[in-house]
PDB file of C-alpha atoms (C1' of nucleotides) in Angstrom:
ATOM      1  CA  MET O  27      84.851  93.243 121.511  1.00 81.00           C
ATOM      2  CA  ALA O  28      86.590  95.677 119.197  1.00 83.00           C
ATOM      3  CA  ARG O  29      89.667  95.443 117.035  1.00 91.00           C
ATOM      4  CA  SER O  30      93.017  94.738 118.622  1.00 92.00           C
ATOM      5  CA  PRO O  31      94.693  98.012 119.636  1.00 95.00           C
ATOM      6  CA  THR O  32      97.329  99.336 117.285  1.00 96.00           C
ATOM      7  CA  ASN O  33      99.848  99.368 120.082  1.00 95.00           C
ATOM      8  CA  SER O  34      99.389  95.718 120.989  1.00 96.00           C
ATOM      9  CA  ASP O  35     102.151  94.408 118.758  1.00 97.00           C
ATOM     10  CA  ALA O  36     104.267  95.103 115.697  1.00 98.00           C
ATOM     11  CA  PHE O  37     101.720  93.547 113.349  1.00 98.00           C
ATOM     12  CA  ALA O  38      98.958  95.859 114.512  1.00 98.00           C
ATOM     13  CA  ALA O  39     101.276  98.866 114.326  1.00 98.00           C
ATOM     14  CA  ILE O  40     102.388  98.319 110.733  1.00 98.00           C
ATOM     15  CA  ALA O  41      98.831  97.727 109.594  1.00 97.00           C
ATOM     16  CA  GLU O  42      98.546 101.486 109.138  1.00 97.00           C
ATOM     17  CA  PRO O  43     100.015 102.529 105.770  1.00 97.00           C
ATOM     18  CA  ARG O  44     101.297 105.828 107.124  1.00 97.00           C
ATOM     19  CA  ARG O  45     103.261 104.057 109.805  1.00 98.00           C
ATOM     20  CA  ARG O  46     104.931 101.940 107.160  1.00 98.00           C
ATOM     21  CA  GLU O  47     105.724 105.146 105.297  1.00 98.00           C
ATOM     22  CA  LEU O  48     107.178 106.530 108.487  1.00 98.00           C
ATOM     23  CA  LEU O  49     109.436 103.526 108.888  1.00 98.00           C
ATOM     24  CA  GLY O  50     110.464 104.007 105.284  1.00 98.00           C
ATOM     25  CA  ALA O  51     111.396 107.602 105.960  1.00 98.00           C
ATOM     26  CA  LEU O  52     113.496 106.538 108.936  1.00 98.00           C
ATOM     27  CA  ALA O  53     115.225 103.987 106.744  1.00 97.00           C
ATOM     28  CA  ARG O  54     116.002 106.684 104.175  1.00 96.00           C
ATOM     29  CA  GLY O  55     117.529 108.646 107.032  1.00 94.00           C
ATOM     30  CA  ASP O  56     119.958 105.891 107.918  1.00 91.00           C
ATOM     31  CA  GLY O  57     117.563 104.625 110.547  1.00 89.00           C
ATOM     32  CA  GLU O  58     117.993 107.545 112.903  1.00 93.00           C
ATOM     33  CA  ARG O  59     116.409 110.990 112.539  1.00 97.00           C
ATOM     34  CA  ASP O  60     114.671 113.660 114.569  1.00 97.00           C
ATOM     35  CA  VAL O  61     111.033 114.641 114.284  1.00 98.00           C
ATOM     36  CA  SER O  62     111.623 117.821 112.288  1.00 98.00           C
ATOM     37  CA  TRP O  63     113.487 115.943 109.606  1.00 98.00           C
ATOM     38  CA  LEU O  64     110.654 113.417 109.378  1.00 98.00           C
ATOM     39  CA  VAL O  65     108.049 116.169 109.199  1.00 98.00           C
ATOM     40  CA  ALA O  66     109.955 117.813 106.349  1.00 97.00           C
ATOM     41  CA  ASP O  67     110.551 114.530 104.569  1.00 97.00           C
ATOM     42  CA  LEU O  68     106.981 113.283 104.780  1.00 97.00           C
ATOM     43  CA  GLY O  69     105.199 116.606 104.561  1.00 97.00           C
ATOM     44  CA  TRP O  70     102.667 115.691 107.236  1.00 97.00           C
ATOM     45  CA  PRO O  71     101.455 117.863 110.109  1.00 97.00           C
ATOM     46  CA  GLN O  72     103.851 117.547 113.008  1.00 97.00           C
ATOM     47  CA  PRO O  73     101.297 116.205 115.517  1.00 97.00           C
ATOM     48  CA  GLN O  74     100.465 113.382 113.168  1.00 98.00           C
ATOM     49  CA  VAL O  75     104.094 112.393 112.907  1.00 98.00           C
ATOM     50  CA  SER O  76     104.504 112.485 116.676  1.00 98.00           C
ATOM     51  CA  LYS O  77     101.419 110.414 117.234  1.00 98.00           C
ATOM     52  CA  HIS O  78     102.415 107.726 114.799  1.00 98.00           C
ATOM     53  CA  LEU O  79     105.891 107.689 116.285  1.00 98.00           C
ATOM     54  CA  ALA O  80     104.322 107.149 119.691  1.00 98.00           C
ATOM     55  CA  VAL O  81     102.545 104.030 118.495  1.00 98.00           C
ATOM     56  CA  LEU O  82     105.714 102.700 116.885  1.00 98.00           C
ATOM     57  CA  ARG O  83     107.567 103.358 120.109  1.00 98.00           C
ATOM     58  CA  GLN O  84     104.968 101.582 122.230  1.00 97.00           C
ATOM     59  CA  VAL O  85     105.389  98.388 120.256  1.00 97.00           C
ATOM     60  CA  GLY O  86     109.168  98.732 120.176  1.00 97.00           C
ATOM     61  CA  LEU O  87     109.563  99.348 116.458  1.00 98.00           C
ATOM     62  CA  VAL O  88     111.462 102.543 117.203  1.00 98.00           C
ATOM     63  CA  THR O  89     113.357 103.946 120.157  1.00 97.00           C
ATOM     64  CA  VAL O  90     113.867 107.553 121.222  1.00 97.00           C
ATOM     65  CA  ALA O  91     116.831 109.451 122.582  1.00 97.00           C
ATOM     66  CA  ARG O  92     116.648 113.037 123.817  1.00 95.00           C
ATOM     67  CA  SER O  93     119.246 115.339 122.392  1.00 93.00           C
ATOM     68  CA  GLY O  94     118.668 118.901 123.503  1.00 94.00           C
ATOM     69  CA  LYS O  95     115.345 120.006 122.211  1.00 96.00           C
ATOM     70  CA  ARG O  96     115.477 117.367 119.539  1.00 97.00           C
ATOM     71  CA  ARG O  97     114.410 113.774 119.874  1.00 97.00           C
ATOM     72  CA  MET O  98     116.197 111.229 117.782  1.00 98.00           C
ATOM     73  CA  TYR O  99     114.071 108.311 116.701  1.00 98.00           C
ATOM     74  CA  SER O 100     115.788 105.099 115.650  1.00 97.00           C
ATOM     75  CA  LEU O 101     114.500 102.086 113.826  1.00 96.00           C
ATOM     76  CA  ASN O 102     114.547  98.923 115.927  1.00 96.00           C
ATOM     77  CA  GLY O 103     115.364  96.317 113.349  1.00 95.00           C
ATOM     78  CA  LEU O 104     115.066  93.466 115.794  1.00 95.00           C
ATOM     79  CA  LYS O 105     111.372  94.130 116.183  1.00 96.00           C
ATOM     80  CA  LEU O 106     110.879  94.126 112.446  1.00 97.00           C
ATOM     81  CA  ARG O 107     112.702  90.840 112.369  1.00 96.00           C
ATOM     82  CA  GLU O 108     109.907  89.296 114.434  1.00 96.00           C
ATOM     83  CA  VAL O 109     107.527  90.066 111.592  1.00 98.00           C
ATOM     84  CA  HIS O 110     110.049  88.738 109.118  1.00 98.00           C
ATOM     85  CA  ASP O 111     110.489  85.509 111.030  1.00 97.00           C
ATOM     86  CA  TRP O 112     106.755  84.942 111.229  1.00 98.00           C
ATOM     87  CA  VAL O 113     106.114  85.426 107.544  1.00 98.00           C
ATOM     88  CA  LYS O 114     109.185  83.441 106.596  1.00 97.00           C
ATOM     89  CA  THR O 115     107.635  80.304 108.063  1.00 97.00           C
ATOM     90  CA  TYR O 116     105.264  80.429 105.089  1.00 97.00           C
ATOM     91  CA  GLU O 117     108.069  80.563 102.571  1.00 96.00           C
ATOM     92  CA  ARG O 118     107.403  77.058 101.302  1.00 95.00           C
ATOM     93  CA  PHE O 119     103.937  78.143 100.207  1.00 95.00           C
ATOM     94  CA  TRP O 120     105.138  80.759  97.783  1.00 91.00           C
ATOM     95  CA  ASP O 121     108.017  78.553  96.674  1.00 82.00           C
ATOM     96  CA  HIS O 122     105.570  75.780  95.839  1.00 76.00           C
ATOM     97  CA  GLN O 123     103.304  78.207  94.096  1.00 72.00           C
ATOM     98  CA  LEU O 124     106.080  79.682  92.008  1.00 67.00           C
ATOM     99  CA  ARG O 125     107.220  76.222  91.027  1.00 74.00           C
ATOM    100  CA  ARG O 126     103.673  75.260  90.019  1.00 74.00           C
ATOM    101  CA  ILE O 127     103.230  78.455  88.034  1.00 73.00           C
ATOM    102  CA  LYS O 128     106.540  77.971  86.295  1.00 68.00           C
ATOM    103  CA  GLU O 129     105.741  74.367  85.434  1.00 71.00           C
ATOM    104  CA  ARG O 130     102.370  75.333  84.085  1.00 74.00           C
ATOM    105  CA  ALA O 131     103.866  78.131  82.020  1.00 75.00           C
ATOM    106  CA  GLU O 132     106.291  75.617  80.523  1.00 72.00           C
ATOM    107  CA  ARG O 133     103.484  73.191  79.760  1.00 73.00           C
ATOM    108  CA  VAL O 134     101.450  75.917  78.125  1.00 78.00           C
ATOM    109  CA  GLU O 135     104.402  77.043  76.085  1.00 70.00           C
ATOM    110  CA  ARG O 136     105.103  73.491  74.967  1.00 63.00           C
ATOM    111  CA  ARG O 137     101.506  73.013  73.960  1.00 59.00           C
ATOM    112  CA  GLY O 138     101.563  76.344  72.190  1.00 52.00           C
ATOM    113  CA  ARG O 139     104.571  75.306  70.144  1.00 47.00           C
ATOM    114  CA  GLU O 140     102.961  71.988  69.244  1.00 46.00           C
ATOM    115  CA  ALA O 141      99.778  73.740  68.178  1.00 44.00           C
ATOM    116  CA  THR O 142     101.753  76.111  66.008  1.00 38.00           C
ATOM    117  CA  ASP O 143     103.611  73.226  64.443  1.00 38.00           C
ATOM    118  CA  THR O 144     100.320  71.503  63.750  1.00 36.00           C
ATOM    119  CA  ASP O 145      99.011  74.657  62.139  1.00 40.00           C
ATOM    120  CA  ARG O 146     102.085  74.875  59.949  1.00 36.00           C
ATOM    121  CA  GLN O 147     101.518  71.373  58.681  1.00 34.00           C
ATOM    122  CA  HIS O 148      98.156  72.421  57.268  1.00 32.00           C
TER     123      HIS O 148
ATOM    124  CA  MET G   2      88.885 109.430 109.607  1.00 81.00           C
ATOM    125  CA  ALA G   3      88.981 106.006 111.122  1.00 83.00           C
ATOM    126  CA  ARG G   4      91.453 103.176 110.966  1.00 91.00           C
ATOM    127  CA  SER G   5      92.191 101.560 107.606  1.00 93.00           C
ATOM    128  CA  PRO G   6      89.752  98.734 106.921  1.00 95.00           C
ATOM    129  CA  THR G   7      91.010  95.241 107.619  1.00 96.00           C
ATOM    130  CA  ASN G   8      90.274  94.222 104.065  1.00 95.00           C
ATOM    131  CA  SER G   9      92.322  96.984 102.497  1.00 96.00           C
ATOM    132  CA  ASP G  10      95.521  94.963 102.223  1.00 97.00           C
ATOM    133  CA  ALA G  11      97.462  92.016 103.571  1.00 98.00           C
ATOM    134  CA  PHE G  12      99.075  94.087 106.331  1.00 98.00           C
ATOM    135  CA  ALA G  13      95.726  95.158 107.720  1.00 98.00           C
ATOM    136  CA  ALA G  14      94.393  91.620 107.487  1.00 98.00           C
ATOM    137  CA  ILE G  15      97.217  89.969 109.426  1.00 98.00           C
ATOM    138  CA  ALA G  16      97.075  92.595 112.134  1.00 97.00           C
ATOM    139  CA  GLU G  17      94.406  90.498 113.806  1.00 97.00           C
ATOM    140  CA  PRO G  18      96.015  87.714 115.881  1.00 97.00           C
ATOM    141  CA  ARG G  19      93.220  85.268 115.144  1.00 97.00           C
ATOM    142  CA  ARG G  20      93.722  85.677 111.421  1.00 98.00           C
ATOM    143  CA  ARG G  21      97.377  84.806 111.861  1.00 98.00           C
ATOM    144  CA  GLU G  22      96.254  81.749 113.807  1.00 98.00           C
ATOM    145  CA  LEU G  23      93.928  80.890 110.975  1.00 98.00           C
ATOM    146  CA  LEU G  24      96.747  81.078 108.465  1.00 98.00           C
ATOM    147  CA  GLY G  25      98.765  78.866 110.780  1.00 98.00           C
ATOM    148  CA  ALA G  26      95.984  76.306 110.840  1.00 98.00           C
ATOM    149  CA  LEU G  27      95.835  76.310 107.046  1.00 97.00           C
ATOM    150  CA  ALA G  28      99.578  75.787 106.946  1.00 97.00           C
ATOM    151  CA  ARG G  29      99.249  72.829 109.294  1.00 96.00           C
ATOM    152  CA  GLY G  30      96.709  71.437 106.868  1.00 93.00           C
ATOM    153  CA  ASP G  31      99.114  71.532 103.927  1.00 91.00           C
ATOM    154  CA  GLY G  32      97.756  74.906 102.906  1.00 90.00           C
ATOM    155  CA  GLU G  33      94.385  73.646 101.786  1.00 93.00           C
ATOM    156  CA  ARG G  34      91.442  72.712 104.020  1.00 97.00           C
ATOM    157  CA  ASP G  35      87.692  73.114 104.266  1.00 97.00           C
ATOM    158  CA  VAL G  36      85.880  75.181 106.843  1.00 98.00           C
ATOM    159  CA  SER G  37      84.781  72.259 109.005  1.00 97.00           C
ATOM    160  CA  TRP G  38      88.331  71.094 109.411  1.00 97.00           C
ATOM    161  CA  LEU G  39      89.404  74.587 110.434  1.00 98.00           C
ATOM    162  CA  VAL G  40      86.525  74.888 112.896  1.00 97.00           C
ATOM    163  CA  ALA G  41      87.513  71.579 114.475  1.00 97.00           C
ATOM    164  CA  ASP G  42      91.210  72.456 114.488  1.00 97.00           C
ATOM    165  CA  LEU G  43      90.817  75.911 115.986  1.00 97.00           C
ATOM    166  CA  GLY G  44      87.822  75.264 118.223  1.00 96.00           C
ATOM    167  CA  TRP G  45      86.148  78.561 117.317  1.00 97.00           C
ATOM    168  CA  PRO G  46      82.505  79.156 116.488  1.00 96.00           C
ATOM    169  CA  GLN G  47      81.910  78.478 112.801  1.00 97.00           C
ATOM    170  CA  PRO G  48      80.671  81.992 111.931  1.00 97.00           C
ATOM    171  CA  GLN G  49      83.859  83.467 113.337  1.00 97.00           C
ATOM    172  CA  VAL G  50      85.979  81.222 111.158  1.00 98.00           C
ATOM    173  CA  SER G  51      83.934  82.086 108.077  1.00 98.00           C
ATOM    174  CA  LYS G  52      84.142  85.789 108.715  1.00 98.00           C
ATOM    175  CA  HIS G  53      87.880  85.786 109.215  1.00 98.00           C
ATOM    176  CA  LEU G  54      88.250  83.687 106.094  1.00 98.00           C
ATOM    177  CA  ALA G  55      86.189  86.260 104.218  1.00 98.00           C
ATOM    178  CA  VAL G  56      88.616  89.013 105.185  1.00 98.00           C
ATOM    179  CA  LEU G  57      91.602  86.896 104.204  1.00 98.00           C
ATOM    180  CA  ARG G  58      89.934  86.158 100.896  1.00 98.00           C
ATOM    181  CA  GLN G  59      89.178  89.806 100.205  1.00 97.00           C
ATOM    182  CA  VAL G  60      92.833  90.727 100.467  1.00 97.00           C
ATOM    183  CA  GLY G  61      93.926  87.672  98.499  1.00 97.00           C
ATOM    184  CA  LEU G  62      95.698  85.828 101.300  1.00 98.00           C
ATOM    185  CA  VAL G  63      93.514  82.791 100.649  1.00 98.00           C
ATOM    186  CA  THR G  64      91.461  81.524  97.749  1.00 97.00           C
ATOM    187  CA  VAL G  65      88.302  79.394  97.760  1.00 97.00           C
ATOM    188  CA  ALA G  66      87.133  76.526  95.630  1.00 96.00           C
ATOM    189  CA  ARG G  67      83.671  74.972  95.895  1.00 95.00           C
ATOM    190  CA  SER G  68      83.626  71.228  96.195  1.00 92.00           C
ATOM    191  CA  GLY G  69      80.101  70.012  96.732  1.00 94.00           C
ATOM    192  CA  LYS G  70      78.855  71.459  99.962  1.00 95.00           C
ATOM    193  CA  ARG G  71      82.414  71.984 101.139  1.00 96.00           C
ATOM    194  CA  ARG G  72      84.564  74.978 100.380  1.00 97.00           C
ATOM    195  CA  MET G  73      88.273  74.426 100.185  1.00 97.00           C
ATOM    196  CA  TYR G  74      90.339  77.356 101.329  1.00 98.00           C
ATOM    197  CA  SER G  75      93.937  77.584 100.172  1.00 97.00           C
ATOM    198  CA  LEU G  76      96.795  79.717 101.355  1.00 96.00           C
ATOM    199  CA  ASN G  77      98.005  82.167  98.741  1.00 96.00           C
ATOM    200  CA  GLY G  78     101.694  82.251  99.450  1.00 95.00           C
ATOM    201  CA  LEU G  79     102.375  84.908  96.855  1.00 95.00           C
ATOM    202  CA  LYS G  80     100.370  87.408  98.866  1.00 96.00           C
ATOM    203  CA  LEU G  81     102.322  86.589 101.993  1.00 97.00           C
ATOM    204  CA  ARG G  82     105.451  87.096 100.010  1.00 96.00           C
ATOM    205  CA  GLU G  83     104.489  90.741  99.506  1.00 96.00           C
ATOM    206  CA  VAL G  84     104.675  91.187 103.263  1.00 98.00           C
ATOM    207  CA  HIS G  85     107.939  89.279 103.324  1.00 98.00           C
ATOM    208  CA  ASP G  86     109.443  91.441 100.600  1.00 97.00           C
ATOM    209  CA  TRP G  87     108.462  94.632 102.381  1.00 98.00           C
ATOM    210  CA  VAL G  88     109.954  93.679 105.714  1.00 98.00           C
ATOM    211  CA  LYS G  89     113.034  92.228 104.079  1.00 97.00           C
ATOM    212  CA  THR G  90     114.022  95.666 102.825  1.00 97.00           C
ATOM    213  CA  TYR G  91     114.788  96.448 106.487  1.00 97.00           C
ATOM    214  CA  GLU G  92     117.072  93.481 106.878  1.00 96.00           C
ATOM    215  CA  ARG G  93     120.187  95.615 107.103  1.00 95.00           C
ATOM    216  CA  PHE G  94     118.780  97.245 110.216  1.00 95.00           C
ATOM    217  CA  TRP G  95     118.639  94.084 112.235  1.00 92.00           C
ATOM    218  CA  ASP G  96     121.894  92.885 110.768  1.00 82.00           C
ATOM    219  CA  HIS G  97     123.564  96.100 111.885  1.00 75.00           C
ATOM    220  CA  GLN G  98     121.940  95.857 115.249  1.00 71.00           C
ATOM    221  CA  LEU G  99     123.039  92.291 115.799  1.00 65.00           C
ATOM    222  CA  ARG G 100     126.578  93.187 114.807  1.00 72.00           C
ATOM    223  CA  ARG G 101     126.579  96.123 117.217  1.00 73.00           C
ATOM    224  CA  ILE G 102     125.207  94.000 120.037  1.00 72.00           C
ATOM    225  CA  LYS G 103     127.774  91.321 119.366  1.00 66.00           C
ATOM    226  CA  GLU G 104     130.615  93.830 119.319  1.00 69.00           C
ATOM    227  CA  ARG G 105     129.436  95.435 122.509  1.00 73.00           C
ATOM    228  CA  ALA G 106     129.137  92.063 124.186  1.00 74.00           C
ATOM    229  CA  GLU G 107     132.726  91.337 123.202  1.00 71.00           C
ATOM    230  CA  ARG G 108     133.891  94.699 124.498  1.00 72.00           C
ATOM    231  CA  VAL G 109     132.078  94.180 127.786  1.00 77.00           C
ATOM    232  CA  GLU G 110     133.539  90.740 128.136  1.00 69.00           C
ATOM    233  CA  ARG G 111     137.033  92.054 127.438  1.00 62.00           C
ATOM    234  CA  ARG G 112     136.613  94.847 129.969  1.00 58.00           C
ATOM    235  CA  GLY G 113     135.197  92.342 132.431  1.00 51.00           C
ATOM    236  CA  ARG G 114     138.300  90.225 132.133  1.00 47.00           C
ATOM    237  CA  GLU G 115     140.591  93.241 132.559  1.00 46.00           C
ATOM    238  CA  ALA G 116     138.664  94.390 135.634  1.00 45.00           C
ATOM    239  CA  THR G 117     138.960  90.932 137.140  1.00 39.00           C
ATOM    240  CA  ASP G 118     142.678  90.946 136.462  1.00 38.00           C
ATOM    241  CA  THR G 119     143.007  94.370 138.129  1.00 35.00           C
ATOM    242  CA  ASP G 120     141.092  93.127 141.132  1.00 40.00           C
ATOM    243  CA  ARG G 121     143.444  90.171 141.382  1.00 36.00           C
ATOM    244  CA  GLN G 122     146.453  92.484 141.512  1.00 34.00           C
ATOM    245  CA  HIS G 123     145.117  94.157 144.711  1.00 32.00           C
TER     246      HIS G 123
ATOM    247  C1'  DT T  11     112.838 136.272 132.047  1.00 86.37           C
ATOM    248  C1'  DT T  12     111.243 136.312 127.584  1.00 86.37           C
ATOM    249  C1'  DG T  13     110.878 134.664 123.232  1.00 86.37           C
ATOM    250  C1'  DA T  14     111.690 131.228 119.715  1.00 86.37           C
ATOM    251  C1'  DC T  15     111.852 126.684 118.611  1.00 86.37           C
ATOM    252  C1'  DA T  16     110.941 121.396 118.920  1.00 86.37           C
ATOM    253  C1'  DT T  17     107.907 118.031 120.239  1.00 86.37           C
ATOM    254  C1'  DA T  18     104.032 115.898 122.747  1.00 86.37           C
ATOM    255  C1'  DT T  19      99.285 115.751 124.295  1.00 86.37           C
ATOM    256  C1'  DT T  20      94.305 116.685 124.483  1.00 86.37           C
ATOM    257  C1'  DC T  21      89.694 117.094 122.628  1.00 86.37           C
ATOM    258  C1'  DC T  22      86.665 116.051 118.987  1.00 86.37           C
ATOM    259  C1'  DT T  23      84.010 113.117 115.600  1.00 86.37           C
ATOM    260  C1'  DA T  24      83.217 109.602 111.996  1.00 86.37           C
ATOM    261  C1'  DT T  25      84.011 105.023 111.237  1.00 86.37           C
ATOM    262  C1'  DA T  26      85.249 100.242 111.040  1.00 86.37           C
ATOM    263  C1'  DT T  27      85.736  96.874 113.400  1.00 86.37           C
ATOM    264  C1'  DC T  28      85.244  91.948 116.634  1.00 86.37           C
ATOM    265  C1'  DG T  29      82.545  88.566 118.993  1.00 86.37           C
ATOM    266  C1'  DT T  30      77.981  86.574 119.756  1.00 86.37           C
ATOM    267  C1'  DG T  31      73.682  84.666 118.480  1.00 86.37           C
ATOM    268  C1'  DA T  32      70.244  83.982 115.111  1.00 86.37           C
ATOM    269  C1'  DT T  33      69.282  83.063 110.604  1.00 86.37           C
ATOM    270  C1'  DA T  34      69.836  82.633 105.576  1.00 86.37           C
ATOM    271  C1'  DT T  35      71.786  80.200 101.502  1.00 86.37           C
ATOM    272  C1'  DG T  36      73.228  76.239  99.159  1.00 86.37           C
ATOM    273  C1'  DT T  37      74.024  71.168  98.511  1.00 86.37           C
ATOM    274  C1'  DT T  38      73.411  66.277  99.046  1.00 86.37           C
ATOM    275  C1'  DT T  39      70.641  62.274 100.061  1.00 86.37           C
ATOM    276  C1'  DC T  40      66.609  59.604 100.582  1.00 86.37           C
TER     277       DC T  40
ATOM    278  C1'  DG C  30      60.605  67.716  98.402  1.00 86.37           C
ATOM    279  C1'  DA C  31      62.079  67.268 103.131  1.00 86.37           C
ATOM    280  C1'  DA C  32      65.662  66.527 106.225  1.00 86.37           C
ATOM    281  C1'  DA C  33      70.531  66.918 107.227  1.00 86.37           C
ATOM    282  C1'  DC C  34      74.593  69.056 106.632  1.00 86.37           C
ATOM    283  C1'  DA C  35      78.132  72.888 105.367  1.00 86.37           C
ATOM    284  C1'  DT C  36      78.881  77.527 105.088  1.00 86.37           C
ATOM    285  C1'  DA C  37      77.750  82.445 104.798  1.00 86.37           C
ATOM    286  C1'  DT C  38      75.496  86.577 106.393  1.00 86.37           C
ATOM    287  C1'  DC C  39      72.834  89.805 109.358  1.00 86.37           C
ATOM    288  C1'  DA C  40      71.898  92.606 113.479  1.00 86.37           C
ATOM    289  C1'  DC C  41      73.829  94.495 117.551  1.00 86.37           C
ATOM    290  C1'  DG C  42      76.844  96.496 121.004  1.00 86.37           C
ATOM    291  C1'  DA C  43      81.326  97.998 122.869  1.00 86.37           C
ATOM    292  C1'  DT C  44      85.510  99.975 121.570  1.00 86.37           C
ATOM    293  C1'  DA C  45      89.592 101.911 119.548  1.00 86.37           C
ATOM    294  C1'  DT C  46      90.996 104.208 116.355  1.00 86.37           C
ATOM    295  C1'  DA C  47      93.003 108.448 112.657  1.00 86.37           C
ATOM    296  C1'  DG C  48      93.006 113.076 111.381  1.00 86.37           C
ATOM    297  C1'  DG C  49      92.465 118.058 112.550  1.00 86.37           C
ATOM    298  C1'  DA C  50      92.910 121.938 115.460  1.00 86.37           C
ATOM    299  C1'  DA C  51      94.346 123.863 119.554  1.00 86.37           C
ATOM    300  C1'  DT C  52      97.309 123.750 123.243  1.00 86.37           C
ATOM    301  C1'  DA C  53     100.699 122.109 126.565  1.00 86.37           C
ATOM    302  C1'  DT C  54     105.502 120.839 127.744  1.00 86.37           C
ATOM    303  C1'  DG C  55     110.306 121.288 127.402  1.00 86.37           C
ATOM    304  C1'  DT C  56     114.714 123.461 125.917  1.00 86.37           C
ATOM    305  C1'  DC C  57     117.903 126.798 124.182  1.00 86.37           C
ATOM    306  C1'  DA C  58     119.597 131.657 123.541  1.00 86.37           C
ATOM    307  C1'  DA C  59     119.975 136.499 124.521  1.00 86.37           C
TER     308       DA C  59
END
DNA sequence: TTGACATATTCCTATATCGTGATATGTTTC
DNA sequence: GAAACATATCACGATATAGGAATATGTCAA
């Protein structure tokens, strides 16, 4: 079997760095812009932008609305929230880690001071 | 060019559903377990577990420590936090969306009540 | 209708998977 | 040092990309 398709879910879709860039561009544009604006902003070939937008649309990370010959793409925050909610369940692991690192830094600093004091006494 | 390698960063690594499962198993095990425990917990073939762990290690999502013939794998929360921080910058987009949905729901409900009242008057 | 513009789709190729099964490496114990 | 155990790695096959170039589709304006 091969890799999971990029359009299988939001996680697979945002694995591609350029698609994260694309979401960033949409965010800069207040979350709602047409393709031409994105092409100008990113400086990529237009077909590439359209293709990446298609993947983002298939997983629901963006939505489209026709407006004359333009197509307005909008960020779908709720889909991004699914990613957020998943990763947030691991919050305690970086909290713990930060606490451990901080405590160790304090220990080291304390020891460092003591060592310096000892040196001074010589 | 092909897809970005799975070991290029945390986003690529967690695109694979089984690697998210694997992280979940580690979390169930207090964030630190050996391979045998993971194999038993997940019910996958051992080589598959080892290979997915290798990818997670390459991107820094887990760390290893030898302990006799065992190898203890630990979650690296700080790496998951990078994903969290990225997605969190989009928070305003789901906040906005939720507010809009809520407001629309209230409008619809209000209109619904008015329509019912009108019907009653007939 | 024709042309100009905006966007999507198709064809191509190189590449990096993922799962499976077999095997290699490394460690402990007797 | 041989056996038992824990873990990693290799070889292989099917597959789904991502980018580039060319082209198709759709819409407005004169």
